[in-house]
JSON list of C-alpha atoms in Angstrom, two decimals:
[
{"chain": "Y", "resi": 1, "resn": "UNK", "atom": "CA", "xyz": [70.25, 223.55, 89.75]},
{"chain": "Y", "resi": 2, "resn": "UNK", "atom": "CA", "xyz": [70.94, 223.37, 93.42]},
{"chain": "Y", "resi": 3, "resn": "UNK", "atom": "CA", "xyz": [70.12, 226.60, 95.63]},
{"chain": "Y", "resi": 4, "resn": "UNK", "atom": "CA", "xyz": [73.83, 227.59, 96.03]},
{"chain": "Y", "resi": 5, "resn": "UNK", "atom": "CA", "xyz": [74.42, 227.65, 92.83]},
{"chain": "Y", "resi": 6, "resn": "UNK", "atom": "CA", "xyz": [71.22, 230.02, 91.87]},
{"chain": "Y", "resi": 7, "resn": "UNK", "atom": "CA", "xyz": [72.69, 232.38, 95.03]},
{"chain": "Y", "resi": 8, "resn": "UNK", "atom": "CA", "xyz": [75.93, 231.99, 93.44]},
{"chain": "Y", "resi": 9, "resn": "UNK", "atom": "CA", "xyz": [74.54, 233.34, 90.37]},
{"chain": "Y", "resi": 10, "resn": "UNK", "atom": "CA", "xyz": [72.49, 235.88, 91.44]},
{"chain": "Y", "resi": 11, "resn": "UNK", "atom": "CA", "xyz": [75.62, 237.31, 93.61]},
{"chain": "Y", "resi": 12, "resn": "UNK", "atom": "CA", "xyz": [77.56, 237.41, 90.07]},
{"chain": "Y", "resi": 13, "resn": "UNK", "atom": "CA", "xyz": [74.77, 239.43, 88.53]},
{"chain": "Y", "resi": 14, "resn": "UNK", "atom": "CA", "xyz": [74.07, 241.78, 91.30]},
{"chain": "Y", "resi": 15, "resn": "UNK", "atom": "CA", "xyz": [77.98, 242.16, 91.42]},
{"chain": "Y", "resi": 16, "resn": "UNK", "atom": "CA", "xyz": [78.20, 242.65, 87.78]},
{"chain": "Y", "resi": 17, "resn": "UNK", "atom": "CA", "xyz": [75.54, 245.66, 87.78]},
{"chain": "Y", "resi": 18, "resn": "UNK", "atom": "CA", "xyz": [77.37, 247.37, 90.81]},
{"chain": "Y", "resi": 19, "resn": "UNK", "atom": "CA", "xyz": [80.25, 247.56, 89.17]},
{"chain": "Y", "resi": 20, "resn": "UNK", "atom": "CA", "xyz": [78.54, 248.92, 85.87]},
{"chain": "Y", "resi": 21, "resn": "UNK", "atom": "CA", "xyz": [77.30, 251.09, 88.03]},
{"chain": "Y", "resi": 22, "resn": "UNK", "atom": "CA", "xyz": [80.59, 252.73, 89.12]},
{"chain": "Y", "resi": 23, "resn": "UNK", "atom": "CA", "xyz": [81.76, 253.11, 85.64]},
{"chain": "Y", "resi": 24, "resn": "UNK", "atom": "CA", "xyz": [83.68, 249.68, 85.22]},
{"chain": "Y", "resi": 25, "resn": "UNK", "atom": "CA", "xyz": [83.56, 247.80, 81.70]},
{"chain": "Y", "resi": 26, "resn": "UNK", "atom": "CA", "xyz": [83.07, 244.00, 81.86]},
{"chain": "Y", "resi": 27, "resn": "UNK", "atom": "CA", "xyz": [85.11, 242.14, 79.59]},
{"chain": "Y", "resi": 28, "resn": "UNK", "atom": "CA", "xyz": [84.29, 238.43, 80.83]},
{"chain": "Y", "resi": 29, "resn": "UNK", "atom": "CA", "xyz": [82.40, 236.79, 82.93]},
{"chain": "Y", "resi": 30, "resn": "UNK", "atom": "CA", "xyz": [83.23, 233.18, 84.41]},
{"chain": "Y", "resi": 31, "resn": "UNK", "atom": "CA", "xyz": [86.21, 233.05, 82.34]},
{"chain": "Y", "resi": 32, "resn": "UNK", "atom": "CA", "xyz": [88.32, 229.70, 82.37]},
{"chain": "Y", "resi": 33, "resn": "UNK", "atom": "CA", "xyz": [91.93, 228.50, 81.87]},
{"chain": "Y", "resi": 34, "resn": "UNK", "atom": "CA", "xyz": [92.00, 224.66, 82.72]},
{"chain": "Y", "resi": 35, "resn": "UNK", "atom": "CA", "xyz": [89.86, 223.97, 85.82]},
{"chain": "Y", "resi": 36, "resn": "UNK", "atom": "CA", "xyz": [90.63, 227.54, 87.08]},
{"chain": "Y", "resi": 37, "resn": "UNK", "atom": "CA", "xyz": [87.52, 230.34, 87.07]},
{"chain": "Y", "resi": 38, "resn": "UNK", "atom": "CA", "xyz": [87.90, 234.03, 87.36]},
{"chain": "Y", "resi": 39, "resn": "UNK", "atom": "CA", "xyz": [84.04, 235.23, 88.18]},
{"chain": "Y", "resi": 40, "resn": "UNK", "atom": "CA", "xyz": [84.57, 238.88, 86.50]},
{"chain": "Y", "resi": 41, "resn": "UNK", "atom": "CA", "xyz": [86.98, 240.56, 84.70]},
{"chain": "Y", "resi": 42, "resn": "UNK", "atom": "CA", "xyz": [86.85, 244.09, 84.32]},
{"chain": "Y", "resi": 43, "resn": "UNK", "atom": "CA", "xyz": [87.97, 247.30, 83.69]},
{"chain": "Y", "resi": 44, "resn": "UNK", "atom": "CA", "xyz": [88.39, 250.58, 85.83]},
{"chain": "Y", "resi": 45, "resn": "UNK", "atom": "CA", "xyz": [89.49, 253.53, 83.84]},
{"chain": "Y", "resi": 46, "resn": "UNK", "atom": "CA", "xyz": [93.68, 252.07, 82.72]},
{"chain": "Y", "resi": 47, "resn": "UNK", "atom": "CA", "xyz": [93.38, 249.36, 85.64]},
{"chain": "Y", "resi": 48, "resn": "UNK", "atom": "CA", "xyz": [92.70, 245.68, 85.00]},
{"chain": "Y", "resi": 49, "resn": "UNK", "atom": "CA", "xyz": [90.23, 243.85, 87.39]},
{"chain": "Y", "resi": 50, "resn": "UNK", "atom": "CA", "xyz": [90.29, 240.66, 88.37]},
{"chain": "Y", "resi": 51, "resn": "UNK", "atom": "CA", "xyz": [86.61, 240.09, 90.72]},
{"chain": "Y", "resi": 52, "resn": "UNK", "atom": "CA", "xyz": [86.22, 237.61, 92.91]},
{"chain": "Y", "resi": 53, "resn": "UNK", "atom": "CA", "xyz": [82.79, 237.55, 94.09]},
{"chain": "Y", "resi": 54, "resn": "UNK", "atom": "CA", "xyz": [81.44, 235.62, 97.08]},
{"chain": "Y", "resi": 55, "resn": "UNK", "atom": "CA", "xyz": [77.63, 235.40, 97.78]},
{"chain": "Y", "resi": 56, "resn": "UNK", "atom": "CA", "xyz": [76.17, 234.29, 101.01]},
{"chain": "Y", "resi": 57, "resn": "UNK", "atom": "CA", "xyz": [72.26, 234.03, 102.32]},
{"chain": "Y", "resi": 58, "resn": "UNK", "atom": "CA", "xyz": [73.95, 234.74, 105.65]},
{"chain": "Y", "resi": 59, "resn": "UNK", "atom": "CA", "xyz": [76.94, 236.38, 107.56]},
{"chain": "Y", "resi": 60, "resn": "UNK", "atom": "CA", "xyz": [76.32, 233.93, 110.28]},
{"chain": "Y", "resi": 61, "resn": "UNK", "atom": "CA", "xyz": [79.37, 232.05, 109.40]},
{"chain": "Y", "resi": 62, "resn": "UNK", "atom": "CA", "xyz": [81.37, 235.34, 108.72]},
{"chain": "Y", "resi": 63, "resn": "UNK", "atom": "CA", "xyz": [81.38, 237.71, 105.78]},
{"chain": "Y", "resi": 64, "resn": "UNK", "atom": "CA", "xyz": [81.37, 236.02, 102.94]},
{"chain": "Y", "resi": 65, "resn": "UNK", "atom": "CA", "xyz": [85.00, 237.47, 101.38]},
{"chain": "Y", "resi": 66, "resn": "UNK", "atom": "CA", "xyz": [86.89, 235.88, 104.30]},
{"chain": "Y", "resi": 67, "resn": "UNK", "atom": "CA", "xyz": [86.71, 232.92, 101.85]},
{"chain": "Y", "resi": 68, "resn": "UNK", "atom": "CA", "xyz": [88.82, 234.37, 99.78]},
{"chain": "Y", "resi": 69, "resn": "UNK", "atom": "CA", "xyz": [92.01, 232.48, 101.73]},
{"chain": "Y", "resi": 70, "resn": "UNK", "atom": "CA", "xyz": [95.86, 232.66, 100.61]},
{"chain": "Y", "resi": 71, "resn": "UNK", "atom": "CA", "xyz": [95.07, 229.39, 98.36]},
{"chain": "Y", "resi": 72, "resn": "UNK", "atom": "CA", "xyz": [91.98, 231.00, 96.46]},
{"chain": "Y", "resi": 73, "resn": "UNK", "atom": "CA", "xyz": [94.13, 233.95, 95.88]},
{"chain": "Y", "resi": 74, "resn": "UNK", "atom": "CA", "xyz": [97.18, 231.85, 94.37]},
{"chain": "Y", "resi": 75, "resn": "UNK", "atom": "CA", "xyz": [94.65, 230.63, 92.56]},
{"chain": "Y", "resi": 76, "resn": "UNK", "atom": "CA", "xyz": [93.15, 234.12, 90.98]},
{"chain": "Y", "resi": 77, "resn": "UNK", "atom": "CA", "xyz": [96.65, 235.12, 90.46]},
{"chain": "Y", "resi": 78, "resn": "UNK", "atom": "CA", "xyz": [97.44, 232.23, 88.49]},
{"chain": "Y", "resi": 79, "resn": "UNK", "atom": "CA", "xyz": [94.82, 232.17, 86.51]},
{"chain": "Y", "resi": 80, "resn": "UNK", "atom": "CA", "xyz": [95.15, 236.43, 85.60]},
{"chain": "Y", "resi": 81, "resn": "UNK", "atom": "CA", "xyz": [98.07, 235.56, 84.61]},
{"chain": "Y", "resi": 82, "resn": "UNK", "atom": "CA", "xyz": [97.22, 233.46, 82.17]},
{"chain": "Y", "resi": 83, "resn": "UNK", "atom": "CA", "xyz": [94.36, 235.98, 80.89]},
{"chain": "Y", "resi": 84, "resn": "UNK", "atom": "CA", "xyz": [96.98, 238.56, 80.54]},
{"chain": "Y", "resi": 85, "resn": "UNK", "atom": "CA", "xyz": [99.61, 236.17, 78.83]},
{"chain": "Y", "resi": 86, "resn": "UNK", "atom": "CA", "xyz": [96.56, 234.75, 76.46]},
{"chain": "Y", "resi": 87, "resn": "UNK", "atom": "CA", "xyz": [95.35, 238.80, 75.38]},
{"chain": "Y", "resi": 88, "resn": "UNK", "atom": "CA", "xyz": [98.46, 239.75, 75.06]},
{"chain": "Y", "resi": 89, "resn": "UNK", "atom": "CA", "xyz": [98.30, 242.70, 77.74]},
{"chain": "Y", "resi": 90, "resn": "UNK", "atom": "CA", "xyz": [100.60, 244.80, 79.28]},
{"chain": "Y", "resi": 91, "resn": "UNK", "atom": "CA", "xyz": [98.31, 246.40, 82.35]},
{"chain": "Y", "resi": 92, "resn": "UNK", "atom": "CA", "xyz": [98.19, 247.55, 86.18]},
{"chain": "Y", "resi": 93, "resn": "UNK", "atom": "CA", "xyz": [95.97, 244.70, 87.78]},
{"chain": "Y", "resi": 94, "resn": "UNK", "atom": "CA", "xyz": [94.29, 244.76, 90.59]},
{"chain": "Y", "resi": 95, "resn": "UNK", "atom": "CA", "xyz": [92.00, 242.19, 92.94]},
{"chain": "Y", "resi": 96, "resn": "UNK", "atom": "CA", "xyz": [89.02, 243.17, 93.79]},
{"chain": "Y", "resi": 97, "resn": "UNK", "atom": "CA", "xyz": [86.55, 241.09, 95.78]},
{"chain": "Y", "resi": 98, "resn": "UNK", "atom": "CA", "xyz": [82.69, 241.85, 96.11]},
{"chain": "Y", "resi": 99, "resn": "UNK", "atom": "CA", "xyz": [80.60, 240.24, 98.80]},
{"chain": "Y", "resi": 100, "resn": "UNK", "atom": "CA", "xyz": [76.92, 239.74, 98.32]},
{"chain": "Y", "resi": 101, "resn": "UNK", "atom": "CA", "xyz": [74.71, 238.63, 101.08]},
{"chain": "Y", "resi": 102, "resn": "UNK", "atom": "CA", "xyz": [70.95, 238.09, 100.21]},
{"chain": "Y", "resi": 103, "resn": "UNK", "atom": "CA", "xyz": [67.87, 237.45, 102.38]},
{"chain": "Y", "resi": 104, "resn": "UNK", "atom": "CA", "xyz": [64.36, 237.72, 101.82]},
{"chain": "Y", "resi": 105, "resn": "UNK", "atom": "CA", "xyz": [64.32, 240.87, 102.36]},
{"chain": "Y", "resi": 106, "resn": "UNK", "atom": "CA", "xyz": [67.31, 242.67, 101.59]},
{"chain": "Y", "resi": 107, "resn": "UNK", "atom": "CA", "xyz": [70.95, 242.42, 98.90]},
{"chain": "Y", "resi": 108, "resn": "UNK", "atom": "CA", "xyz": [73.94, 243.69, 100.67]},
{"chain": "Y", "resi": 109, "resn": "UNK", "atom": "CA", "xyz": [76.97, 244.51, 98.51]},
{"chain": "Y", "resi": 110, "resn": "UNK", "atom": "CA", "xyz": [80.41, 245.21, 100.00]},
{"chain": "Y", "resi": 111, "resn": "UNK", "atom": "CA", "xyz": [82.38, 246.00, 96.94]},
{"chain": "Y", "resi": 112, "resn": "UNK", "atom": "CA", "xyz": [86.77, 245.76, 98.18]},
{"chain": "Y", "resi": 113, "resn": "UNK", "atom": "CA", "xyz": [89.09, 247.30, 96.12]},
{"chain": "Y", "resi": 114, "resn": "UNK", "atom": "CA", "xyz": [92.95, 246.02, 95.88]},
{"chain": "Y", "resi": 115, "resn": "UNK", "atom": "CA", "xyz": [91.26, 243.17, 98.32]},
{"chain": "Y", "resi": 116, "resn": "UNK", "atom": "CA", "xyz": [94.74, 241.66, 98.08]},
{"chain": "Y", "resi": 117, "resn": "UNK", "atom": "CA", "xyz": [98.18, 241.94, 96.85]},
{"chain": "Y", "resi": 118, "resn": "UNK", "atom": "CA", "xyz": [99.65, 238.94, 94.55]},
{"chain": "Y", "resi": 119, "resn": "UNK", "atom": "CA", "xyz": [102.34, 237.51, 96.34]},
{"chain": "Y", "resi": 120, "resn": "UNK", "atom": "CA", "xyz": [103.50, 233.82, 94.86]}
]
């Protein structure tokens, strides 16, 4: 597997055990409709989250949830939708995004809440 992908998945898991950590219940991880992923879904207390997490071995470039552009967020909107429609759910959602940079010698989580507001 190539080196992004292992920091990809070792962002998902550090992500995953913050937000255990804060209370949250995971109910999927890397959940698909079509070609469309949603990294974590989760919930906080009443509240439906939809996690986008975004995992960097550098803020060089910029902090790793300015990835998370209008298109990527059409997409996560979309594809909650479809989660919601498929588990027949009638929730408050929100969009959360946690950023995850990891060097040798430290993991830096940045953990947004309502990260961004569906708009279509």
């Amino acid at each position: 597997m190539a080196d992004h992908n292992e920091l990809g998945k070792l962002g998902e898991e550090l992500a995953r055990k913050h937000l255990r950590g804060k209370g949250y219940q995971i109910l999927e991880v890397n959940w698909y409709h079509g070609r469309d992923e949603i990294d974590i879904i989760a919930r906080d207390g009443e509240e439906l989250v939809i996690v986008e997490v975004k995992t960097r071995a550098t803020a060089d470039f910029g902090e790793p949830e300015f990835a998370v552009n209008r298109r990527k967020q059409r997409t996560l909107v979309r594809t909650a939708e479809a989660y919601i429609q498929e588990k027949d759910l009638d929730v408050e959602t929100r969009f959360d995004i946690v950023s995850v940079i990891v060097t040798p010698k430290e993991k830096h989580i940045h953990h947004i809440e309502d990260a961004f507001y569906p708009t279509m």
